[in-house]
Short mmCIF file of C-alpha atoms and ligand atoms in Angstrom, two decimals:
data_model
loop_
_atom_site.label_atom_id
_atom_site.label_comp_id
_atom_site.label_asym_id
_atom_site.label_seq_id
_atom_site.Cartn_x
_atom_site.Cartn_y
_atom_site.Cartn_z
CA MET A 1 4.43 10.58 -34.29
CA CYS A 2 5.97 7.90 -35.32
CA TRP A 3 5.93 8.99 -39.37
CA CYS A 4 7.24 12.04 -37.89
CA ALA A 5 10.28 11.09 -36.81
CA ASN A 6 11.02 8.76 -39.67
CA VAL A 7 10.84 11.84 -41.67
CA LEU A 8 13.15 13.99 -39.56
CA GLN A 9 15.54 11.05 -39.50
CA ILE A 10 16.12 11.34 -43.52
CA LEU A 11 15.97 14.85 -43.72
CA LEU A 12 18.32 15.79 -41.01
CA PRO A 13 21.89 16.59 -42.27
CA PRO A 14 24.46 13.51 -41.63
CA THR A 15 26.10 14.59 -38.89
CA PHE A 16 22.53 14.58 -36.75
CA ILE A 17 21.76 11.21 -37.86
CA HIS A 18 23.28 10.20 -34.50
CA ILE A 19 20.40 11.33 -31.99
CA PRO A 20 18.84 8.28 -31.38
CA TYR A 21 14.97 7.45 -32.69
CA THR A 22 13.24 7.37 -29.15
CA VAL A 23 14.68 11.03 -28.73
CA LEU A 24 13.30 12.29 -32.68
CA LEU A 25 9.72 10.13 -31.22
CA TYR A 26 9.61 12.18 -28.01
CA LEU A 27 10.77 15.66 -29.53
CA CYS A 28 8.15 14.67 -31.97
CA SER A 29 5.33 13.91 -29.55
CA MET A 30 6.56 17.64 -28.16
CA SER A 31 6.24 19.49 -31.17
CA LYS A 32 2.24 18.61 -30.13
CA ARG A 33 0.58 21.25 -27.88
CA VAL A 34 0.21 19.01 -24.97
CA ARG A 35 -3.57 17.78 -23.59
CA VAL A 36 -3.96 16.12 -20.81
CA ARG A 37 -6.78 14.93 -19.37
CA PHE A 38 -8.64 14.01 -15.95
CA ALA A 39 -12.32 12.00 -16.79
CA PRO A 40 -13.96 11.03 -13.23
CA SER A 41 -17.30 10.33 -13.25
CA PRO A 42 -19.75 11.45 -11.04
CA THR A 43 -20.46 8.22 -8.64
CA GLY A 44 -19.78 10.23 -5.15
CA GLY A 45 -16.41 11.50 -3.47
CA LEU A 46 -13.05 12.36 -4.70
CA HIS A 47 -11.37 10.48 -2.95
CA LEU A 48 -7.22 10.91 -2.42
CA GLY A 49 -6.08 8.90 -5.14
CA GLY A 50 -8.69 11.12 -7.54
CA VAL A 51 -6.88 14.31 -6.39
CA ARG A 52 -3.62 13.20 -7.31
CA THR A 53 -4.69 12.39 -10.11
CA VAL A 54 -5.91 15.84 -11.32
CA LEU A 55 -2.92 17.21 -9.44
CA TYR A 56 0.02 15.08 -12.01
CA ASN A 57 -2.12 15.79 -14.93
CA TYR A 58 -2.17 19.29 -13.64
CA LEU A 59 1.30 19.60 -12.90
CA PHE A 60 2.31 18.27 -16.55
CA ALA A 61 0.40 20.48 -18.39
CA ARG A 62 1.69 23.18 -16.29
CA GLN A 63 5.25 22.27 -17.21
CA HIS A 64 5.04 21.81 -20.95
CA GLY A 65 2.37 24.86 -21.53
CA GLY A 66 -0.60 23.05 -22.18
CA ASP A 67 -4.66 22.18 -21.34
CA PHE A 68 -5.76 20.08 -18.99
CA VAL A 69 -8.96 19.16 -19.45
CA LEU A 70 -12.28 17.89 -17.08
CA ARG A 71 -14.49 15.64 -18.80
CA ILE A 72 -17.31 14.02 -16.94
CA GLU A 73 -17.47 10.86 -18.05
CA ASP A 74 -21.68 10.12 -16.97
CA THR A 75 -22.22 6.97 -20.11
CA ASP A 76 -23.38 4.57 -17.12
CA GLN A 77 -26.16 6.74 -16.13
CA SER A 78 -27.50 4.08 -13.52
CA ARG A 79 -23.81 4.50 -11.37
CA TYR A 80 -25.07 8.76 -12.37
CA VAL A 81 -25.23 10.04 -8.54
CA PRO A 82 -26.56 13.75 -8.21
CA GLY A 83 -23.89 16.29 -6.78
CA ALA A 84 -21.32 14.04 -7.36
CA GLU A 85 -20.12 16.41 -10.67
CA GLU A 86 -20.37 19.77 -8.46
CA TYR A 87 -18.68 18.34 -5.82
CA ILE A 88 -15.53 17.59 -8.18
CA PHE A 89 -15.60 20.83 -9.53
CA LYS A 90 -15.61 22.69 -6.01
CA CYS A 91 -12.70 20.49 -5.08
CA LEU A 92 -10.33 20.77 -7.37
CA GLU A 93 -11.85 24.81 -6.96
CA TRP A 94 -10.47 24.34 -3.98
CA ALA A 95 -7.56 22.50 -4.25
CA GLY A 96 -6.31 25.16 -7.03
CA LEU A 97 -6.41 22.93 -9.39
CA THR A 98 -8.88 24.77 -11.81
CA PRO A 99 -8.67 22.78 -15.59
CA ASP A 100 -8.61 25.33 -18.79
CA GLU A 101 -11.47 23.48 -20.38
CA SER A 102 -14.41 21.48 -18.45
CA PRO A 103 -18.56 21.30 -18.64
CA LEU A 104 -18.53 24.97 -16.77
CA LYS A 105 -15.42 26.42 -18.99
CA PRO A 106 -15.75 24.67 -22.37
CA GLY A 107 -12.48 24.83 -25.04
CA ASN A 108 -13.01 23.47 -28.61
CA PHE A 109 -13.53 20.09 -28.14
CA GLY A 110 -17.24 19.98 -26.26
CA PRO A 111 -19.30 19.39 -25.21
CA TYR A 112 -17.05 17.75 -22.15
CA ARG A 113 -20.22 15.59 -20.62
CA GLN A 114 -19.79 12.29 -22.61
CA SER A 115 -24.15 11.99 -22.37
CA GLU A 116 -24.78 15.27 -23.95
CA ARG A 117 -21.88 12.76 -26.45
CA LYS A 118 -24.15 10.54 -27.08
CA PRO A 119 -24.75 11.00 -31.05
CA LEU A 120 -20.84 11.31 -31.73
CA TYR A 121 -20.30 7.30 -30.69
CA ARG A 122 -22.47 5.12 -32.62
CA GLN A 123 -20.57 5.83 -36.01
CA TYR A 124 -17.26 4.63 -34.19
CA ALA A 125 -18.68 1.02 -32.89
CA GLU A 126 -20.25 0.77 -36.66
CA GLN A 127 -17.09 1.36 -38.17
CA LEU A 128 -15.66 -1.82 -35.99
CA VAL A 129 -18.52 -3.66 -36.82
CA GLN A 130 -18.00 -2.96 -40.65
CA GLN A 131 -14.16 -3.87 -39.86
CA GLY A 132 -15.11 -6.90 -38.59
CA HIS A 133 -13.68 -5.98 -35.05
CA ALA A 134 -17.01 -5.90 -33.48
CA TYR A 135 -20.22 -7.28 -33.84
CA TYR A 136 -23.90 -7.23 -33.08
CA ALA A 137 -25.06 -8.72 -29.72
CA PHE A 138 -28.92 -9.75 -29.18
CA ASP A 139 -29.15 -11.71 -26.27
CA THR A 140 -31.26 -10.98 -23.57
CA PRO A 141 -30.34 -10.60 -19.99
CA ALA A 142 -31.96 -14.19 -19.83
CA GLU A 143 -29.78 -15.63 -22.14
CA LEU A 144 -26.90 -14.01 -20.89
CA ASP A 145 -28.06 -16.32 -17.59
CA LYS A 146 -27.93 -18.95 -19.47
CA MET A 147 -24.54 -19.02 -20.74
CA ARG A 148 -23.32 -17.88 -17.34
CA ALA A 149 -24.53 -20.81 -16.12
CA ASP A 150 -24.26 -23.69 -18.57
CA PHE A 151 -20.10 -22.21 -19.07
CA ALA A 152 -19.54 -22.54 -15.33
CA THR A 153 -16.58 -25.03 -14.49
CA GLU A 154 -14.90 -25.21 -11.44
CA GLN A 155 -11.88 -23.11 -12.37
CA ASN A 156 -13.82 -20.55 -14.10
CA PRO A 157 -17.18 -19.82 -11.75
CA SER A 158 -17.95 -17.01 -13.50
CA PRO A 159 -17.30 -17.48 -17.22
CA GLN A 160 -17.45 -13.86 -19.69
CA TYR A 161 -18.83 -13.32 -22.83
CA ASP A 162 -15.57 -14.51 -24.88
CA ARG A 163 -13.90 -15.67 -27.50
CA GLN A 164 -14.95 -19.45 -26.52
CA VAL A 165 -18.44 -18.19 -25.92
CA ARG A 166 -19.06 -15.84 -28.75
CA GLY A 167 -20.28 -18.99 -31.12
CA HIS A 168 -22.84 -20.20 -28.68
CA MET A 169 -24.64 -16.79 -28.87
CA ARG A 170 -26.89 -14.99 -30.38
CA ASN A 171 -24.97 -12.09 -32.43
CA SER A 172 -23.91 -11.25 -35.89
CA LEU A 173 -20.93 -13.85 -35.82
CA THR A 174 -23.24 -16.80 -35.61
CA LEU A 175 -26.65 -15.45 -37.17
CA SER A 176 -26.96 -14.90 -40.82
CA ALA A 177 -26.90 -11.52 -41.88
CA SER A 178 -30.83 -11.53 -43.07
CA GLU A 179 -31.31 -12.12 -39.80
CA VAL A 180 -29.46 -9.83 -38.38
CA GLN A 181 -30.15 -7.38 -40.92
CA SER A 182 -34.12 -8.25 -39.79
CA LEU A 183 -33.45 -8.24 -36.03
CA LEU A 184 -31.73 -4.87 -36.22
CA ASP A 185 -34.86 -3.26 -38.82
CA ALA A 186 -37.43 -4.72 -36.18
CA GLY A 187 -35.11 -2.39 -33.21
CA THR A 188 -34.14 -5.58 -31.29
CA PRO A 189 -32.51 -4.43 -28.25
CA HIS A 190 -29.03 -4.93 -28.91
CA VAL A 191 -25.49 -4.50 -27.63
CA VAL A 192 -21.90 -3.46 -30.03
CA ARG A 193 -18.57 -5.81 -28.72
CA ILE A 194 -15.62 -6.03 -29.42
CA LYS A 195 -14.03 -9.09 -30.95
CA MET A 196 -11.02 -9.94 -29.15
CA PRO A 197 -8.45 -11.24 -31.20
CA GLU A 198 -7.83 -15.12 -30.49
CA ASN A 199 -3.79 -14.69 -30.39
CA GLU A 200 -2.28 -11.73 -30.02
CA THR A 201 0.13 -9.87 -28.10
CA LEU A 202 -0.27 -5.91 -27.69
CA SER A 203 1.74 -3.84 -26.15
CA PHE A 204 2.29 -0.45 -24.74
CA THR A 205 5.44 1.92 -23.13
CA ASP A 206 3.60 3.38 -20.15
CA MET A 207 6.20 6.16 -19.32
CA ILE A 208 5.88 4.43 -15.43
CA ARG A 209 6.06 1.15 -16.22
CA GLY A 210 8.00 0.75 -19.44
CA GLU A 211 7.01 -1.88 -21.62
CA VAL A 212 3.71 -3.28 -21.26
CA SER A 213 2.29 -6.39 -22.66
CA PHE A 214 -0.72 -8.42 -22.85
CA GLU A 215 -2.44 -11.42 -23.92
CA THR A 216 -5.19 -11.07 -26.31
CA ALA A 217 -7.14 -14.28 -25.41
CA THR A 218 -6.89 -13.23 -21.76
CA VAL A 219 -9.33 -10.58 -21.84
CA ASP A 220 -13.54 -10.89 -22.95
CA ASP A 221 -15.38 -9.32 -25.60
CA LYS A 222 -16.30 -6.51 -23.86
CA VAL A 223 -19.66 -3.77 -25.40
CA LEU A 224 -18.78 -0.67 -26.50
CA LEU A 225 -22.42 0.85 -27.23
CA LYS A 226 -24.87 -0.66 -24.83
CA ALA A 227 -28.82 -0.84 -25.69
CA ASP A 228 -29.47 2.01 -25.40
CA GLY A 229 -27.14 3.25 -27.49
CA MET A 230 -24.81 5.02 -24.68
CA PRO A 231 -21.72 3.70 -25.51
CA THR A 232 -19.65 2.08 -22.72
CA TYR A 233 -16.33 4.08 -21.19
CA HIS A 234 -13.96 1.74 -23.07
CA LEU A 235 -15.27 3.15 -26.69
CA ALA A 236 -16.24 6.93 -25.03
CA VAL A 237 -13.05 6.47 -23.49
CA VAL A 238 -10.99 6.11 -26.37
CA VAL A 239 -13.56 8.28 -28.95
CA ASP A 240 -13.07 11.32 -26.56
CA ASP A 241 -8.78 11.39 -26.07
CA TYR A 242 -9.30 10.76 -30.34
CA LEU A 243 -11.73 13.71 -30.47
CA MET A 244 -10.13 16.45 -27.82
CA GLN A 245 -7.07 15.63 -29.59
CA ILE A 246 -5.24 14.43 -25.67
CA THR A 247 -1.70 13.71 -26.51
CA HIS A 248 -1.63 12.17 -22.30
CA ALA A 249 -3.84 9.62 -20.40
CA PHE A 250 -2.29 9.64 -17.05
CA ARG A 251 -5.07 7.86 -14.50
CA GLY A 252 -5.24 5.38 -11.90
CA GLU A 253 -3.93 1.65 -11.87
CA GLU A 254 -7.05 -0.13 -12.03
CA TRP A 255 -7.32 0.68 -15.52
CA LEU A 256 -4.09 -1.09 -16.63
CA PRO A 257 -6.43 -4.43 -17.17
CA SER A 258 -8.61 -1.74 -19.90
CA ALA A 259 -5.63 -1.03 -21.75
CA PRO A 260 -5.12 -3.61 -24.60
CA VAL A 261 -9.29 -3.26 -25.28
CA HIS A 262 -8.10 0.47 -25.68
CA VAL A 263 -4.59 -0.74 -27.53
CA LEU A 264 -7.37 -2.13 -30.03
CA LEU A 265 -9.71 0.56 -30.43
CA TRP A 266 -7.50 3.38 -30.72
CA LYS A 267 -5.32 0.62 -33.70
CA TYR A 268 -8.72 0.19 -35.54
CA LEU A 269 -9.91 3.15 -35.18
CA PHE A 270 -7.56 6.09 -35.12
CA GLY A 271 -4.13 3.81 -35.33
CA LEU A 272 -1.37 3.54 -32.80
CA ASP A 273 0.11 6.94 -34.16
CA ALA A 274 -2.19 9.34 -32.60
CA MET A 275 -2.74 7.35 -29.11
CA PRO A 276 -1.80 9.19 -26.44
CA GLN A 277 1.04 8.17 -24.34
CA TRP A 278 -0.06 6.48 -21.42
CA ALA A 279 0.62 6.70 -16.92
CA HIS A 280 -1.05 4.56 -14.88
CA LEU A 281 -0.66 5.99 -11.55
CA PRO A 282 0.53 3.47 -8.25
CA LEU A 283 -2.25 2.65 -6.24
CA ILE A 284 -2.30 4.53 -2.87
CA LEU A 285 -2.09 2.02 0.24
CA GLY A 286 -4.03 1.87 3.50
CA PRO A 287 -3.06 0.16 6.63
CA ASN A 288 -3.94 -3.11 4.63
CA GLY A 289 -3.79 -2.80 1.24
CA LYS A 290 -5.49 -0.14 -1.37
CA LEU A 291 -7.22 3.15 0.79
CA SER A 292 -10.37 2.17 1.17
CA LYS A 293 -13.24 4.80 2.73
CA ARG A 294 -14.04 2.18 5.24
CA ASP A 295 -10.11 2.56 6.18
CA GLY A 296 -11.05 6.63 6.43
CA SER A 297 -13.71 5.65 9.35
CA LYS A 298 -11.74 3.03 10.43
CA TYR A 299 -8.57 4.88 11.79
CA GLY A 300 -10.00 8.07 11.38
CA PHE A 301 -9.12 9.97 8.34
CA PRO A 302 -9.87 11.40 5.52
CA VAL A 303 -9.58 9.98 2.88
CA PHE A 304 -11.99 12.83 0.36
CA ALA A 305 -11.06 15.53 -0.80
CA MET A 306 -13.65 17.79 1.26
CA ASN A 307 -16.60 16.51 2.85
CA TRP A 308 -19.44 14.11 0.62
CA THR A 309 -22.93 13.26 2.10
CA ASP A 310 -23.84 10.23 -0.10
CA PRO A 311 -27.19 11.01 -1.05
CA LYS A 312 -29.68 8.22 -0.44
CA THR A 313 -27.71 7.01 2.23
CA ASN A 314 -26.99 10.05 4.14
CA GLU A 315 -23.90 8.90 4.84
CA LEU A 316 -21.29 11.23 5.61
CA THR A 317 -17.24 11.00 4.48
CA GLU A 318 -14.53 13.07 6.00
CA GLY A 319 -12.94 15.34 3.65
CA PHE A 320 -9.29 16.55 3.95
CA ARG A 321 -10.32 20.82 3.85
CA GLU A 322 -12.69 19.99 6.79
CA ARG A 323 -10.39 18.29 8.93
CA GLY A 324 -8.69 21.41 9.18
CA PHE A 325 -5.83 20.93 5.56
CA LEU A 326 -4.40 23.69 4.07
CA PRO A 327 -5.01 23.16 -0.01
CA GLU A 328 -0.96 23.86 0.23
CA ALA A 329 -0.48 20.79 2.29
CA PHE A 330 -3.07 19.40 0.94
CA ILE A 331 -1.25 19.07 -2.43
CA ASN A 332 2.36 18.55 -0.91
CA LEU A 333 1.67 15.36 -0.17
CA LEU A 334 -0.44 14.36 -2.58
CA ALA A 335 2.27 15.05 -4.85
CA LEU A 336 4.70 12.96 -2.86
CA LEU A 337 2.54 9.19 -3.10
CA GLY A 338 4.98 7.94 -5.24
CA TRP A 339 6.71 11.28 -6.50
CA ASN A 340 9.91 12.36 -5.45
CA ASP A 341 12.78 14.89 -7.19
CA GLY A 342 15.63 12.49 -5.74
CA THR A 343 16.70 14.71 -3.14
CA GLU A 344 15.62 14.71 0.74
CA GLN A 345 13.49 17.54 0.08
CA GLU A 346 9.66 17.45 0.91
CA LEU A 347 8.07 20.55 1.09
CA PHE A 348 7.15 22.16 -2.53
CA THR A 349 5.26 25.32 -3.59
CA ILE A 350 3.05 24.39 -6.35
CA GLU A 351 5.37 26.61 -8.36
CA GLU A 352 8.43 24.24 -7.38
CA LEU A 353 6.56 21.14 -8.29
CA ILE A 354 5.44 22.48 -11.50
CA SER A 355 9.22 22.53 -12.82
CA LYS A 356 10.45 19.41 -11.28
CA PHE A 357 7.83 17.27 -11.63
CA SER A 358 8.67 13.95 -13.97
CA MET A 359 6.03 11.28 -14.94
CA GLU A 360 9.38 9.22 -14.88
CA ARG A 361 10.17 10.14 -11.49
CA VAL A 362 6.96 8.10 -10.02
CA HIS A 363 6.92 4.48 -8.71
CA SER A 364 5.39 2.23 -9.95
CA GLY A 365 4.81 0.34 -6.75
CA GLY A 366 2.28 1.35 -4.41
CA ALA A 367 2.91 4.75 -2.33
CA ARG A 368 1.71 4.30 1.39
CA PHE A 369 -0.62 7.36 3.13
CA ASP A 370 0.45 8.15 6.40
CA PHE A 371 -1.43 10.23 8.49
CA GLU A 372 0.81 11.77 11.00
CA LYS A 373 2.80 11.79 7.82
CA ALA A 374 0.45 14.41 5.99
CA LYS A 375 -0.57 16.21 8.97
CA TRP A 376 3.63 17.43 9.18
CA PHE A 377 3.01 18.72 5.81
CA ASN A 378 -0.30 21.01 6.96
CA HIS A 379 1.61 22.07 9.87
CA GLU A 380 4.93 22.85 7.79
CA TRP A 381 2.58 24.50 5.99
CA ILE A 382 0.11 26.51 8.47
CA LYS A 383 3.25 27.70 9.77
CA ARG A 384 5.21 29.35 6.29
CA LEU A 385 1.61 30.79 5.78
CA PRO A 386 1.66 34.30 4.62
CA ALA A 387 0.61 36.93 7.85
CA ASP A 388 -2.87 37.83 5.71
CA ARG A 389 -3.91 34.33 4.78
CA LEU A 390 -2.90 33.12 8.51
CA ALA A 391 -5.39 35.62 9.77
CA SER A 392 -8.18 34.91 7.27
CA GLU A 393 -7.72 30.96 8.06
CA ALA A 394 -7.64 31.53 11.66
CA ALA A 395 -10.71 33.38 11.65
CA SER A 396 -13.16 31.54 9.57
CA VAL A 397 -12.20 28.31 11.59
CA LEU A 398 -13.16 30.24 14.53
CA LYS A 399 -16.51 31.88 12.84
CA THR A 400 -17.49 27.78 12.48
CA ASN A 401 -16.77 27.13 15.35
CA GLY A 402 -19.00 30.42 16.34
CA ILE A 403 -16.84 33.06 17.57
CA ASP A 404 -16.51 36.12 15.44
CA THR A 405 -13.72 38.22 15.34
CA GLY A 406 -15.23 41.14 13.35
CA ASN A 407 -12.45 43.18 13.16
CA SER A 408 -9.84 42.66 15.70
CA HIS A 409 -7.10 44.18 15.61
CA ILE A 410 -5.52 41.32 17.43
CA LEU A 411 -6.42 38.38 15.44
CA PRO A 412 -2.86 38.68 13.31
CA GLN A 413 -0.96 38.49 16.16
CA VAL A 414 -2.85 35.91 17.84
CA ALA A 415 -2.89 33.60 14.79
CA GLU A 416 1.48 34.25 14.54
CA LEU A 417 1.53 33.58 18.31
CA VAL A 418 -0.28 30.25 18.29
CA LYS A 419 0.40 28.85 14.61
CA ASP A 420 3.43 26.75 15.95
CA ARG A 421 0.96 24.76 18.40
CA CYS A 422 -1.88 23.83 15.61
CA THR A 423 -1.53 20.91 13.31
CA LEU A 424 -4.69 21.63 12.07
CA LEU A 425 -6.51 24.97 11.10
CA THR A 426 -9.28 23.37 13.02
CA ASP A 427 -6.54 23.97 15.96
CA PHE A 428 -7.11 26.99 15.50
CA ALA A 429 -10.36 27.26 17.08
CA GLU A 430 -9.05 26.02 20.90
CA GLN A 431 -5.55 27.86 20.55
CA ALA A 432 -7.07 31.17 19.17
CA GLY A 433 -10.55 31.28 20.53
CA PHE A 434 -10.15 31.97 23.99
CA PHE A 435 -8.84 35.22 23.31
CA PHE A 436 -12.26 36.46 21.89
CA LYS A 437 -14.32 34.74 23.57
CA ALA A 438 -13.70 34.35 27.40
CA PRO A 439 -13.53 30.62 28.98
CA VAL A 440 -17.01 29.85 30.23
CA ASN A 441 -16.14 27.69 32.33
CA PRO A 442 -12.51 27.85 33.59
CA ASP A 443 -11.15 24.24 34.26
CA ILE A 444 -9.48 25.29 38.42
CA SER A 445 -9.61 21.05 38.99
CA PRO A 446 -5.26 21.86 38.39
CA ILE A 447 -5.50 24.82 40.75
CA GLN A 448 -8.11 23.89 44.00
CA PRO A 449 -6.16 21.54 45.73
CA LYS A 450 -3.29 23.83 46.58
CA TRP A 451 -5.48 26.97 46.68
CA ASN A 452 -5.50 29.05 49.71
CA GLU A 453 -6.10 32.28 51.23
CA THR A 454 -1.83 33.77 50.40
CA LYS A 455 -2.94 32.98 46.85
CA GLN A 456 -6.42 34.81 46.70
CA LEU A 457 -4.80 37.72 48.25
CA PHE A 458 -2.03 37.60 45.90
CA PHE A 459 -4.44 37.75 43.31
CA ALA A 460 -5.95 40.47 44.78
CA GLU A 461 -3.14 43.29 45.27
CA ILE A 462 -2.14 41.69 40.94
CA ILE A 463 -5.50 42.72 39.85
CA ARG A 464 -4.80 46.16 41.85
CA GLN A 465 -1.56 46.55 40.31
CA PHE A 466 -2.98 45.93 37.20
CA GLU A 467 -5.02 48.39 37.49
CA LEU A 468 -2.77 51.20 38.49
CA THR A 469 0.30 50.92 36.01
CA THR A 470 0.29 52.38 32.67
CA LEU A 471 2.64 50.07 31.09
CA TRP A 472 1.10 46.78 29.48
CA GLN A 473 3.82 45.15 27.95
CA SER A 474 3.82 41.18 28.12
CA ALA A 475 7.21 41.94 30.01
CA ASP A 476 6.25 45.03 32.23
CA LEU A 477 3.48 42.72 33.45
CA GLU A 478 5.62 39.36 33.93
CA ALA A 479 8.12 41.92 36.41
CA LEU A 480 4.97 43.97 38.29
CA PHE A 481 3.61 40.27 38.73
CA LYS A 482 7.61 38.47 40.11
CA GLU A 483 7.66 41.18 42.21
CA VAL A 484 4.08 41.39 43.74
CA ALA A 485 5.18 37.57 44.40
CA ALA A 486 8.50 38.64 46.26
CA VAL A 487 6.91 41.25 48.10
CA ASN A 488 4.89 38.15 49.45
CA GLU A 489 7.09 35.80 49.46
CA LEU A 490 5.69 32.89 47.23
CA LYS A 491 7.32 31.82 44.24
CA PRO A 492 6.08 32.74 41.30
CA GLY A 493 6.04 29.54 39.54
CA GLU A 494 3.02 28.65 41.52
CA LEU A 495 0.98 31.62 40.69
CA MET A 496 1.12 30.97 37.18
CA LEU A 497 -0.76 28.46 36.52
CA PRO A 498 -3.50 29.90 38.12
CA PHE A 499 -3.07 32.88 36.23
CA ARG A 500 -3.27 30.44 33.03
CA ILE A 501 -6.19 28.86 34.10
CA MET A 502 -7.69 32.42 34.93
CA LEU A 503 -7.45 34.03 31.40
CA VAL A 504 -7.81 30.78 29.16
CA GLY A 505 -10.03 28.04 30.58
CA GLY A 506 -7.04 25.44 30.82
CA LYS A 507 -3.92 24.35 31.20
CA PHE A 508 -2.26 25.15 27.01
CA GLY A 509 -1.06 28.20 25.47
CA PRO A 510 1.26 30.57 24.67
CA HIS A 511 4.00 32.82 27.17
CA VAL A 512 0.89 34.52 29.77
CA PHE A 513 2.30 37.25 29.41
CA THR A 514 2.02 37.86 26.52
CA ILE A 515 -1.41 36.71 26.32
CA ALA A 516 -2.70 39.41 28.63
CA GLU A 517 -0.62 41.78 26.85
CA LEU A 518 -3.06 40.79 24.17
CA LEU A 519 -6.19 40.60 25.75
CA GLY A 520 -6.01 44.03 27.06
CA ARG A 521 -6.28 45.25 30.59
CA GLN A 522 -9.70 44.77 31.02
CA GLU A 523 -10.27 42.04 29.56
CA THR A 524 -7.41 40.07 31.75
CA ILE A 525 -9.12 41.97 34.71
CA ASP A 526 -12.25 41.03 34.64
CA ARG A 527 -11.62 37.10 33.80
CA MET A 528 -8.92 37.28 36.87
CA GLN A 529 -12.37 38.37 39.02
CA LYS A 530 -14.30 35.72 37.30
CA THR A 531 -11.55 32.66 38.45
CA LEU A 532 -11.18 34.06 41.80
CA SER A 533 -15.29 33.85 42.42
CA LEU A 534 -15.61 30.16 42.08
CA LEU A 535 -12.53 29.48 44.17
CA PRO A 536 -13.02 29.70 48.12
CA GLY A 537 -12.11 33.11 48.64
N1 LIG B 601 -14.23 7.92 -15.78
C1 LIG B 601 -12.84 7.13 -15.61
C2 LIG B 601 -12.67 6.91 -14.25
O1 LIG B 601 -13.42 7.71 -13.29
C3 LIG B 601 -11.76 6.92 -16.24
C4 LIG B 601 -10.53 6.31 -16.68
C5 LIG B 601 -9.40 7.07 -17.28
O2 LIG B 601 -8.94 8.27 -17.13
O3 LIG B 601 -9.48 6.70 -18.88
O4 LIG B 601 -11.78 6.93 -13.21
#
């Protein structure tokens, strides 16, 4: 990138000379096809923060006409959880954030699972050893324990393998070349560690945080290649970002402390010019600090994209999908956890997000998750859903609740009628269910105390009128109801609640005559008779 900017600066005619170098740098970096990646480790459910990382990657790729790659980082076999990978694919599919390249849809840069790329990494570790930037370490677990015990002090209770320690251990820095060779020839288990420089300041420009610097003295000699020949995350992420031609790497803030190791690996292996531009996304905060799975169960809100059952413990963690969130709302609320477009706008379609998103407008401070606000987004999106989607979402909620809407012709009208009352899709079960399934136990308790013979007679009469009438529109039914009430010298207000309970089973729902219209004559009458039979005659 830099050479490209330099050359441009020399070649451009003098009138262009005033173009700032940083702008040239930017233009050059943009001339490469944008390739971004989401690189999850398949260790469990997909947290809100993980999906937000996917979303920002996806938006950036779409905005720049680039590629969004999904790479599975499964080099730590001890943390591998069966089913976690499939679960990630499903979550992304539900959220509509399907990658352009992935283990399921390989492109030109496969394999897309690091475990399948194992033979690729050793050569880079060896190269680092040859260059003097890494070394073989033969220390056994017992020797490492002893080191921790020997070097522990009050200020440093858990010493790490670093510049102060490495000279006392069994590695290719302390052993002679022939000793090292014979250990290697004998197949002695060993790891490769990076040799962190003693006094270097490393810096890079983060798209969100600007210039970020680290002192190498504070970083330990991380393992790059493990005894089983698998790379660690540090080596694999750098090698794969290079081989997969990743131009921008967006990941959670928790990876910031690893950045100096990665900067060094880029510098040693591929040159800093080839390094992707990084953005470390802000933490998502819960009621007490970083939003955790525990917050979810403690406060009763989902933190995963979809339900996840831990195969070891069988513990179920609730997902946004099952809680009744629309993917549109989920995307919208995630986009705003850390970003805004500088206006008051809060509702964004994915197309708007693609055109308006910018990494430079992501804040570096933590973004607070507010479940009430999340529900607000969902409610707004339910209200905006096109009629056919609304009907199918409502039908699927009802089906989950054992209510089959079949090909009911009233389903679209019902969904439209009750959507304002539904904050979560699951609310359709209560708000729409009674249209398709008569209440099993109508709650007569609110009407029982004031029930009397006059009311009983009124309802007997209104049933007769309902049987006779040829008009079955809400307004006609209301007029008829009021007329019969007036003849019987009853206030319609006192009759509305009993009528509602007869049709709905409880004290809720939309305009009661609209309910009767949609239920139709026979069903309305059946429900009235059923409730009347429960009341004193
Ligand atoms: N495998 C890392 C994770 O699980 C990826 C970090 C990165 O994107 O560099 O979060």
